[in-house]
Coordinates of C-alpha atoms and ligand atoms in Angstrom, one line a residue:
M14 CA 89.4 77.4 127.6
L15 CA 85.6 76.6 127.1
T16 CA 85.3 73.9 128.8
P17 CA 82.1 72.3 126.2
K18 CA 79.2 70.6 127.9
D19 CA 78.7 72.3 131.4
T20 CA 76.2 70.9 133.1
S21 CA 77.3 71.8 136.9
R22 CA 76.2 75.0 136.7
P23 CA 72.4 75.4 136.5
T24 CA 71.5 77.0 133.3
P25 CA 69.4 80.8 134.6
R26 CA 66.3 80.3 132.6
G27 CA 65.4 82.6 130.3
K28 CA 61.8 84.7 130.7
N29 CA 59.3 84.2 127.7
P30 CA 57.3 86.6 125.8
G31 CA 56.5 90.3 126.1
R32 CA 59.6 90.4 128.3
N33 CA 63.3 90.7 129.7
R34 CA 64.5 90.5 126.0
E35 CA 67.8 91.8 127.0
H36 CA 68.3 88.6 129.4
N37 CA 67.0 86.3 127.9
R38 CA 70.4 87.3 125.0
R39 CA 72.3 87.1 127.9
V40 CA 70.9 83.1 128.8
V41 CA 71.6 82.6 125.2
L42 CA 74.8 83.9 124.7
D43 CA 76.1 82.4 128.4
L44 CA 75.1 78.7 127.5
M45 CA 76.6 78.8 124.0
R46 CA 80.0 80.3 125.8
R47 CA 79.2 77.3 128.2
H48 CA 78.0 74.6 126.5
G49 CA 80.2 75.3 123.2
R50 CA 77.9 73.6 119.3
T51 CA 74.7 73.5 120.1
G52 CA 71.7 73.6 118.6
R53 CA 68.0 75.5 118.6
L54 CA 65.2 73.3 120.4
E55 CA 68.7 72.6 122.6
I56 CA 68.6 76.1 123.5
A57 CA 65.1 76.2 124.1
R58 CA 64.3 73.3 126.5
L59 CA 67.7 74.9 128.4
C60 CA 67.0 78.3 129.1
Q61 CA 63.3 77.4 128.7
L62 CA 62.1 79.6 126.3
T63 CA 59.5 79.1 123.1
P64 CA 61.9 77.9 120.0
Q65 CA 60.2 81.7 118.4
S66 CA 61.5 83.0 120.7
V67 CA 65.4 81.2 120.4
T68 CA 65.4 82.0 117.1
N69 CA 64.8 85.5 117.3
I70 CA 67.4 86.0 119.6
L71 CA 69.8 83.6 116.8
D72 CA 69.1 85.6 114.1
E73 CA 70.0 88.9 116.3
L74 CA 73.2 87.5 117.6
I75 CA 74.0 86.3 113.7
G76 CA 73.1 89.5 112.1
E77 CA 75.6 90.8 115.4
G78 CA 78.2 88.7 114.4
L79 CA 78.2 86.9 117.7
I80 CA 77.4 84.0 116.9
R81 CA 77.6 81.8 113.6
A82 CA 76.0 78.5 111.9
A83 CA 78.3 75.9 113.0
G84 CA 77.1 72.6 110.4
R85 CA 74.3 69.9 110.9
R86 CA 74.9 66.4 112.6
S87 CA 75.4 63.7 111.3
A88 CA 72.0 62.6 109.0
A89 CA 69.3 59.6 112.2
G90 CA 66.4 58.9 110.1
R91 CA 64.4 61.6 108.6
G92 CA 64.9 64.8 107.1
Q93 CA 67.8 67.2 107.1
P94 CA 69.3 67.2 111.0
P95 CA 69.2 70.6 112.6
L96 CA 71.6 73.0 112.6
D97 CA 73.8 74.3 115.3
Y98 CA 74.9 77.3 116.1
E99 CA 78.6 78.6 118.6
I100 CA 80.0 81.4 120.0
N101 CA 81.9 83.5 116.8
P102 CA 85.4 83.9 118.1
D103 CA 85.9 87.2 115.6
G104 CA 82.5 89.1 116.8
A105 CA 83.4 90.4 119.1
F106 CA 87.7 91.7 122.2
T107 CA 88.3 92.6 125.1
I108 CA 91.1 94.1 126.1
G109 CA 92.4 93.7 129.9
M110 CA 94.4 95.4 131.6
E111 CA 96.6 95.5 134.7
L112 CA 97.8 98.1 136.2
A113 CA 101.1 97.3 139.0
V114 CA 103.1 99.0 140.9
T115 CA 106.1 99.0 138.0
R116 CA 104.7 97.3 135.5
M117 CA 101.8 97.5 132.4
T118 CA 100.4 94.8 131.4
A119 CA 97.4 93.9 129.3
V120 CA 95.5 91.3 126.8
V121 CA 93.4 91.5 123.8
V122 CA 90.5 87.9 124.5
D123 CA 88.6 87.7 121.7
L124 CA 84.6 86.6 122.5
A125 CA 85.6 82.7 122.8
G126 CA 88.4 83.0 125.9
Q127 CA 91.1 82.8 123.8
I128 CA 94.5 85.3 123.7
R129 CA 95.0 87.0 120.4
R130 CA 97.7 89.1 122.4
Q131 CA 99.7 90.5 125.0
S132 CA 101.7 93.1 125.9
S133 CA 103.4 94.3 129.0
V134 CA 106.0 97.0 129.7
D135 CA 107.7 98.7 132.6
V136 CA 106.5 101.4 134.1
A137 CA 108.3 103.9 136.6
D138 CA 105.9 106.5 137.4
M139 CA 102.5 104.8 137.4
S140 CA 100.8 107.7 138.8
P141 CA 97.8 108.8 136.8
G142 CA 98.9 112.3 134.9
A143 CA 102.0 110.1 133.7
A144 CA 99.5 106.2 133.8
L145 CA 96.9 107.7 131.6
P146 CA 99.1 108.8 128.3
R147 CA 100.2 105.5 128.2
I148 CA 97.6 103.4 128.5
E149 CA 96.0 104.7 125.8
T150 CA 99.3 104.5 124.3
L151 CA 98.9 100.3 124.4
V152 CA 95.2 100.5 123.7
R153 CA 95.7 102.3 120.2
E154 CA 98.1 99.0 119.5
L155 CA 97.0 96.9 120.6
S156 CA 93.8 97.1 118.5
T157 CA 95.1 97.5 115.7
D158 CA 93.6 93.9 113.6
Q159 CA 91.3 92.3 116.0
Q160 CA 88.2 91.9 113.6
G161 CA 84.9 92.4 115.4
R162 CA 83.8 94.6 117.7
L163 CA 85.7 96.0 121.5
M164 CA 82.7 95.6 123.7
G165 CA 85.0 97.0 126.4
I166 CA 88.3 97.3 128.1
G167 CA 88.2 96.2 132.0
V168 CA 91.7 98.0 133.9
V169 CA 92.4 96.5 137.2
M170 CA 93.8 98.1 140.2
P171 CA 95.3 97.1 143.7
G172 CA 92.5 97.7 146.2
P173 CA 91.3 98.9 148.2
F174 CA 89.5 101.7 147.2
E175 CA 88.5 104.3 148.8
I176 CA 88.9 103.2 152.8
E177 CA 89.9 106.3 154.4
G178 CA 93.4 106.0 156.3
F179 CA 94.0 103.1 154.4
S180 CA 93.8 103.9 150.0
S181 CA 97.0 104.5 149.8
V182 CA 99.2 103.0 152.4
G183 CA 102.3 101.6 151.5
P184 CA 104.3 99.8 149.1
T185 CA 101.4 97.4 147.4
T186 CA 98.9 100.7 146.2
L187 CA 99.3 103.0 143.4
P188 CA 99.9 106.5 144.3
G189 CA 97.6 109.2 143.0
W190 CA 94.2 107.1 142.4
A191 CA 93.0 107.7 145.5
G192 CA 89.6 110.1 144.6
L193 CA 89.9 109.6 141.3
D194 CA 87.2 108.1 138.9
A195 CA 89.3 105.9 137.4
A196 CA 86.2 104.6 134.8
A197 CA 85.2 108.6 134.1
E198 CA 88.7 108.8 133.3
L199 CA 89.8 106.0 131.2
T200 CA 85.9 105.6 129.1
A201 CA 86.6 109.5 128.3
R202 CA 89.5 108.7 126.8
L203 CA 89.9 105.7 125.1
G204 CA 86.1 105.8 123.5
A205 CA 84.9 102.4 124.8
P206 CA 83.3 101.5 127.6
V207 CA 85.8 100.4 131.3
V208 CA 85.6 99.1 133.8
V209 CA 88.0 99.0 137.1
E210 CA 88.7 96.5 139.4
N211 CA 90.5 95.6 142.0
D212 CA 92.7 92.5 141.3
A213 CA 92.4 90.1 142.9
N214 CA 88.0 90.3 141.8
A215 CA 88.9 90.8 138.8
V216 CA 91.0 86.9 138.7
A217 CA 88.2 85.3 140.3
I218 CA 86.1 87.0 137.1
G219 CA 88.7 85.8 134.8
E220 CA 88.3 81.9 136.1
T221 CA 85.1 81.5 135.8
L222 CA 84.7 83.0 132.1
L223 CA 87.6 81.7 131.4
G224 CA 89.6 78.4 133.1
D225 CA 89.2 75.7 133.3
H226 CA 87.0 76.9 136.1
L227 CA 83.9 77.0 134.0
H228 CA 82.5 74.5 136.8
L229 CA 82.8 76.3 140.0
S230 CA 79.9 78.5 141.4
Q231 CA 81.4 79.1 144.8
F232 CA 84.8 79.3 145.2
G233 CA 87.7 81.8 146.8
V234 CA 90.4 83.0 144.6
I235 CA 94.0 84.5 146.9
Y236 CA 96.2 86.6 144.3
F237 CA 99.6 87.2 144.6
G238 CA 100.1 90.6 143.3
T239 CA 102.6 92.9 144.5
G240 CA 100.4 92.3 148.0
I241 CA 97.3 89.9 148.3
G242 CA 93.8 90.2 148.2
L243 CA 90.7 87.9 148.1
G244 CA 88.0 87.2 145.2
V245 CA 84.8 84.8 145.9
I246 CA 82.7 84.1 143.4
S247 CA 78.8 82.7 145.3
S248 CA 76.4 81.6 143.1
G249 CA 78.4 82.3 140.4
A250 CA 78.4 86.5 141.1
L251 CA 81.5 88.4 142.0
M252 CA 80.4 88.9 145.9
R253 CA 81.7 92.5 145.8
G254 CA 80.8 94.1 149.8
A255 CA 78.9 97.5 150.0
Y256 CA 81.8 99.4 149.4
G257 CA 83.7 96.9 146.6
N258 CA 86.1 95.8 148.9
A259 CA 85.2 92.2 149.8
G260 CA 87.7 90.2 150.0
E261 CA 90.8 92.8 151.0
I262 CA 92.5 90.3 153.4
G263 CA 95.9 92.0 153.0
H264 CA 96.0 93.2 156.3
V265 CA 93.7 90.5 157.7
V266 CA 96.5 90.5 161.3
A267 CA 98.0 86.7 160.7
A268 CA 100.8 86.6 163.1
P269 CA 99.2 88.9 166.2
G270 CA 102.1 91.4 167.4
G271 CA 104.3 90.7 163.9
R272 CA 105.7 93.5 161.3
P273 CA 105.3 96.7 161.3
C274 CA 102.2 97.1 158.7
P275 CA 102.4 101.0 157.0
C276 CA 98.6 100.1 157.4
G277 CA 99.1 100.7 161.7
Q278 CA 98.6 97.2 162.4
N279 CA 101.3 94.5 163.4
G280 CA 101.2 91.2 161.5
C281 CA 100.1 91.9 158.3
L282 CA 99.1 88.6 156.4
E283 CA 100.3 90.7 153.5
R284 CA 104.0 91.8 155.8
Y285 CA 104.1 87.6 154.9
A286 CA 102.2 85.9 152.3
S287 CA 103.3 88.8 149.1
T288 CA 105.5 89.3 146.6
H289 CA 106.6 92.3 148.6
A290 CA 108.0 90.1 151.3
L291 CA 109.9 88.1 148.8
R292 CA 111.0 91.3 147.9
E293 CA 112.1 92.4 151.2
S294 CA 113.4 89.2 151.9
L295 CA 115.9 89.3 148.7
L296 CA 116.4 92.3 149.7
A297 CA 117.4 91.6 153.5
A298 CA 119.7 89.0 152.5
G299 CA 122.0 91.4 150.0
R300 CA 120.5 90.9 146.6
S301 CA 119.5 93.2 144.6
G302 CA 115.2 92.6 145.0
D303 CA 114.3 91.5 141.7
L304 CA 112.2 89.0 141.5
A305 CA 113.0 88.6 137.4
E306 CA 116.8 86.3 138.6
L307 CA 114.3 84.5 141.2
D308 CA 112.1 83.4 137.4
T309 CA 114.3 79.3 136.4
A310 CA 115.2 79.5 139.4
H311 CA 113.5 75.7 141.0
P312 CA 111.8 77.2 144.2
D313 CA 114.2 74.9 147.4
A314 CA 117.0 75.8 144.9
D315 CA 117.5 79.3 146.0
P316 CA 117.5 79.7 150.4
V317 CA 115.5 82.7 150.3
L318 CA 113.4 81.7 148.0
S319 CA 112.4 78.6 149.9
A320 CA 112.2 80.6 153.4
W321 CA 109.7 83.0 151.7
L322 CA 107.0 79.8 151.2
D323 CA 107.6 78.3 154.6
E324 CA 106.8 81.6 155.6
A325 CA 103.7 82.8 153.7
A326 CA 102.3 78.9 153.1
A327 CA 102.6 79.3 157.7
H328 CA 100.7 82.2 158.2
L329 CA 98.3 81.8 154.5
G330 CA 97.0 78.7 156.6
P331 CA 95.4 79.5 159.3
V332 CA 93.5 82.3 156.7
I333 CA 92.1 79.4 154.8
S334 CA 90.4 77.9 157.7
I335 CA 88.9 80.4 158.2
L336 CA 87.5 81.0 154.5
E337 CA 86.5 77.6 154.1
N338 CA 84.5 78.6 157.2
V339 CA 83.3 80.9 156.4
L340 CA 82.6 80.8 152.6
D341 CA 82.5 76.9 151.9
P342 CA 83.4 77.0 149.2
Q343 CA 83.8 74.0 146.8
T344 CA 87.7 74.6 147.0
I345 CA 89.6 77.7 147.1
V346 CA 92.6 78.3 144.2
L347 CA 95.6 80.3 144.6
A348 CA 96.7 82.4 141.5
G349 CA 98.4 85.6 139.9
G350 CA 101.4 86.9 139.0
L351 CA 103.9 83.3 140.6
A352 CA 106.1 81.3 139.1
P353 CA 102.8 78.0 139.0
D354 CA 106.1 76.2 140.1
W355 CA 106.0 78.6 143.6
L356 CA 102.2 78.7 143.9
D357 CA 101.9 74.6 144.0
A358 CA 105.6 75.1 146.5
I359 CA 103.0 77.1 148.4
I360 CA 99.5 75.0 147.9
S361 CA 102.5 71.8 149.2
R362 CA 104.2 74.1 152.5
L363 CA 100.2 74.0 153.6
R364 CA 98.8 73.2 156.4
L365 CA 95.6 73.8 156.8
G366 CA 93.1 73.1 160.2
T367 CA 89.6 71.0 160.2
S368 CA 86.9 73.2 158.7
V369 CA 83.8 72.3 157.0
S370 CA 86.0 71.8 154.4
R371 CA 87.7 68.9 155.5
R372 CA 85.3 66.3 153.9
S373 CA 85.9 62.6 152.5
D374 CA 83.8 62.8 149.6
R375 CA 85.6 65.6 148.0
T376 CA 85.8 65.8 144.0
L377 CA 88.6 68.8 144.1
P378 CA 91.2 69.5 146.5
R379 CA 91.0 72.2 149.6
V380 CA 93.6 74.6 147.6
M381 CA 94.1 74.3 144.2
R382 CA 96.0 76.4 141.6
G383 CA 94.5 79.1 139.1
Q384 CA 94.9 78.5 135.6
S385 CA 94.5 81.9 134.1
G386 CA 99.0 81.9 134.8
V387 CA 100.9 84.4 135.2
F388 CA 98.9 87.0 133.1
A389 CA 96.4 86.5 135.3
A390 CA 95.0 90.2 135.9
A391 CA 95.5 90.9 132.7
I392 CA 92.7 88.4 131.5
G393 CA 90.7 89.2 134.9
A394 CA 90.3 92.5 133.5
A395 CA 89.7 91.0 129.9
A396 CA 87.7 89.0 131.3
L397 CA 85.0 91.5 133.5
P398 CA 83.3 93.8 129.8
M399 CA 82.5 90.4 127.9
H400 CA 81.6 89.5 132.3
D401 CA 78.7 92.6 131.9
A402 CA 77.5 92.0 128.2
I403 CA 77.2 87.8 129.0
T404 CA 76.2 87.0 131.6
P405 CA 72.9 86.6 133.4
R406 CA 72.3 89.2 135.7
L407 CA 70.8 86.5 138.2
E408 CA 69.6 89.3 140.5
L409 CA 66.8 90.0 137.7
S410 CA 65.5 87.4 136.7
E411 CA 64.1 84.1 138.6
V412 CA 66.7 81.5 138.6
S413 CA 67.0 78.0 139.3
P414 CA 67.7 77.1 143.8
P415 CA 72.1 76.7 143.6
R416 CA 72.1 73.1 143.4
T417 CA 73.9 71.8 146.9
E418 CA 76.5 69.7 148.0
P419 CA 75.4 67.6 151.4
T420 CA 77.9 69.1 154.4
E421 CA 79.5 66.9 156.8
P422 CA 80.5 67.6 159.9
P423 CA 84.1 68.0 160.1
R424 CA 86.2 65.2 160.4
Ligands
LIG1756 ZN1 98.2 96.4 157.2

């Protein structure tokens, strides 16, 4: 899943002698992850570190098994050609888990971003008392036979978190988790660092770290979980907001006076553009409400599915135009536990209005499908501890200014 030679994102600069050693490690690891096989002098040049600093860091990373020598390039001229280095996929791994209302999905991802194992189980009771022991069992099962060090565990669950009169409302949040420090509880049980994040944010991180979107640094991910959420990546980093709830678009009113929502409002986006709304449509049509029965259906072959896709796209289009004007993104990505055909069907049905994103020099579509597939949230969860360990913390360092594309007035 790595995209070699990504040069569109600014490479964070290292800091030379006597300064932030940890930062320099991250800068080198991040560069090697994005560029693939690289030589010592090239790393020094791109990271603006001295060759000696790079040698020290490479020695340290090789000692920890995180990178490895990758042979020499073919000889050109006299002398021995320099040695190349690359990320060692077996050096470390992370586990990502998605806790949804009735299902627990987990993946093991190696240091190179490849999925090593995946597992999905139906869980009738997702309250902490019932779910925590099952999480523990699943993590043990998945960790066996893995090489390298467990870097950490990412857990995603639907947001919003800790909003008075808002949290734990409705069928798209998990009961009993409000007020519980899930990260601390899980870290104590699992004996490895645990990061907890809402699903849309995790999927956005996953797309930057593991997907084919490594070259994107300014984008939004609209995630279809049980509800609907937005993760925003700005200058390569997640925009979390003051309380971790940035991007909670499910309860944005998309249809004033529309369907009542458990949050107390009418016409929330989630009441139309979510799999929960699709289930409701199926039940209203006298069907089981089980999305599995739709898995093989062509979107237009099933009238209920087709009608839901129309409705979801109709309510999503104006919200996307607002997001474009607010964020000025490179693109908006649709991702989540919907079949790729369904996501494509929503995209083809969108009627996007005029916004700052309507430009003739676009190289990417305004809206595109995510790369991480139906396991997007679990993969995103696995990306969280890796992101924490690898990605340079830009706010702690001097960085090259992000490249900006010229903005033209809307046409
Ligand atoms: Zn609502």
